[in-house]
């Protein structure tokens, strides 16, 4: 049966990276299409009319929008390999809780770090480290959030690691001394090809952030 | 079967989401009313991250976030399923649940604010209603099709709480002639079995939310 899988994405999007990792973990062959977010393709607008955002996973012509929803879809459809969500309902609820926590906190607070300065930036940095510490607590001494192998929460969080250098440089702080366990986890994830091939070079992300800052007139 | 507790507050729409799911599935449970102005040590222990209700406790183990609780209930008690079985249809349901979680709170911003901020929130709420009427509900009886599904429960704030907000702030948002299909759904939803016998009293809610808004504006 011929499966057609297309991913509409943008190279620096942590949300897009999540779907890339999930597809790679499952060994799914797909076509990656880079979107120009200043000039969105008719396909993107047709496949995600509500939000007009990436990532959009298109499976046999049908769109799945929102990164975590796409990751769950990939997990359910290609269920015979590398399960991302645990099979126990209680553990699944916990995994969903932490992925939801990551969605509520990491992106928005991270964004504040590079778009603000002074007191507002200091507050964002503090909140960011607090959120990472909570996640460290959840990781405990497991190699991955998913236990012995990467799971849903790992996939939800690891893309943001490619943005840490940008956050640290813009915010003039260092994450590793505060969250050594989390940084060790991130480096462990990067040993996996599914992750290393899905994440961009942090230096490139930082250069992109500088371009955005200039564009939005942020000092 | 292990004991189930629902920790919630009257009249939180998030509490009711879980309550309806439990009743729709015929799951016996004990309800614990929490006082959010004086949070119990137990609540803080069960939900240390957000310190919020609802919390479902099953066999002593807590699950937090109303829509995550609903997925848990659906997986553990598959009777009267709230989610479809097809992965693509599930992804569509989850999309709309996320949409209402992200955009629904604009109605509460209308409740909490005044002036320009409130005007913007009204505009956001109208856009949200338009999108869900056109794209999520369409011509269906329920968002879930022939019967109540997860999106119906997620949108219940629109069915029962929005009216109260409208009356308290004196602004009509869900006007029947502007949103005929959505308006019809609010009636259908509230008349559905189980739902109709488990709705917070609107007069009591009016009193409660009027007082809450007065307090908010006084401290602003």
PDB file of C-alpha atoms in Angstrom, chain A residues 14 17-18 21 68 98-99 101-103 106-107 128 131-132 135-136 139 145 151-164 182 185-186 189 199:
ATOM      1  CA  UNK A  14      10.590  23.318  17.789  1.00  0.00           C
ATOM      2  CA  UNK A  17      11.058  19.172  15.120  1.00  0.00           C
ATOM      3  CA  UNK A  18       8.734  17.146  17.353  1.00  0.00           C
ATOM      4  CA  UNK A  21      11.585  13.083  15.504  1.00  0.00           C
ATOM      5  CA  UNK A  68       1.569  17.023  19.868  1.00  0.00           C
ATOM      6  CA  UNK A  98       4.064  16.952  31.279  1.00  0.00           C
ATOM      7  CA  UNK A  99       3.802  17.524  27.532  1.00  0.00           C
ATOM      8  CA  UNK A 101       3.215  21.642  30.928  1.00  0.00           C
ATOM      9  CA  UNK A 102       5.990  22.011  28.346  1.00  0.00           C
ATOM     10  CA  UNK A 103       3.518  23.539  25.895  1.00  0.00           C
ATOM     11  CA  UNK A 106       8.728  26.522  27.661  1.00  0.00           C
ATOM     12  CA  UNK A 107       7.947  28.251  24.361  1.00  0.00           C
ATOM     13  CA  UNK A 128      12.323  29.391  32.752  1.00  0.00           C
ATOM     14  CA  UNK A 131      10.124  25.182  34.822  1.00  0.00           C
ATOM     15  CA  UNK A 132      13.239  23.265  33.748  1.00  0.00           C
ATOM     16  CA  UNK A 135      11.017  18.858  34.539  1.00  0.00           C
ATOM     17  CA  UNK A 136      14.318  17.653  36.010  1.00  0.00           C
ATOM     18  CA  UNK A 139      12.969  12.962  34.907  1.00  0.00           C
ATOM     19  CA  UNK A 145      11.306  10.799  30.489  1.00  0.00           C
ATOM     20  CA  UNK A 151       8.965   8.723  24.799  1.00  0.00           C
ATOM     21  CA  UNK A 152       6.307  11.349  24.264  1.00  0.00           C
ATOM     22  CA  UNK A 153       7.667  13.843  26.808  1.00  0.00           C
ATOM     23  CA  UNK A 154      11.225  13.508  25.470  1.00  0.00           C
ATOM     24  CA  UNK A 155       9.942  14.254  21.952  1.00  0.00           C
ATOM     25  CA  UNK A 156       7.916  17.208  23.282  1.00  0.00           C
ATOM     26  CA  UNK A 157      10.880  18.807  25.063  1.00  0.00           C
ATOM     27  CA  UNK A 158      14.112  18.009  23.201  1.00  0.00           C
ATOM     28  CA  UNK A 159      13.487  20.407  20.267  1.00  0.00           C
ATOM     29  CA  UNK A 160      13.761  23.365  22.638  1.00  0.00           C
ATOM     30  CA  UNK A 161      17.350  22.330  23.405  1.00  0.00           C
ATOM     31  CA  UNK A 162      18.308  23.682  19.974  1.00  0.00           C
ATOM     32  CA  UNK A 163      17.059  27.079  21.201  1.00  0.00           C
ATOM     33  CA  UNK A 164      18.913  27.026  24.544  1.00  0.00           C
ATOM     34  CA  UNK A 182      18.456  18.062  32.122  1.00  0.00           C
ATOM     35  CA  UNK A 185      19.465  14.157  29.265  1.00  0.00           C
ATOM     36  CA  UNK A 186      19.482  16.460  26.227  1.00  0.00           C
ATOM     37  CA  UNK A 189      18.867  12.343  23.277  1.00  0.00           C
ATOM     38  CA  UNK A 199      17.396  19.468  15.286  1.00  0.00           C
TER      39      UNK A 199
END
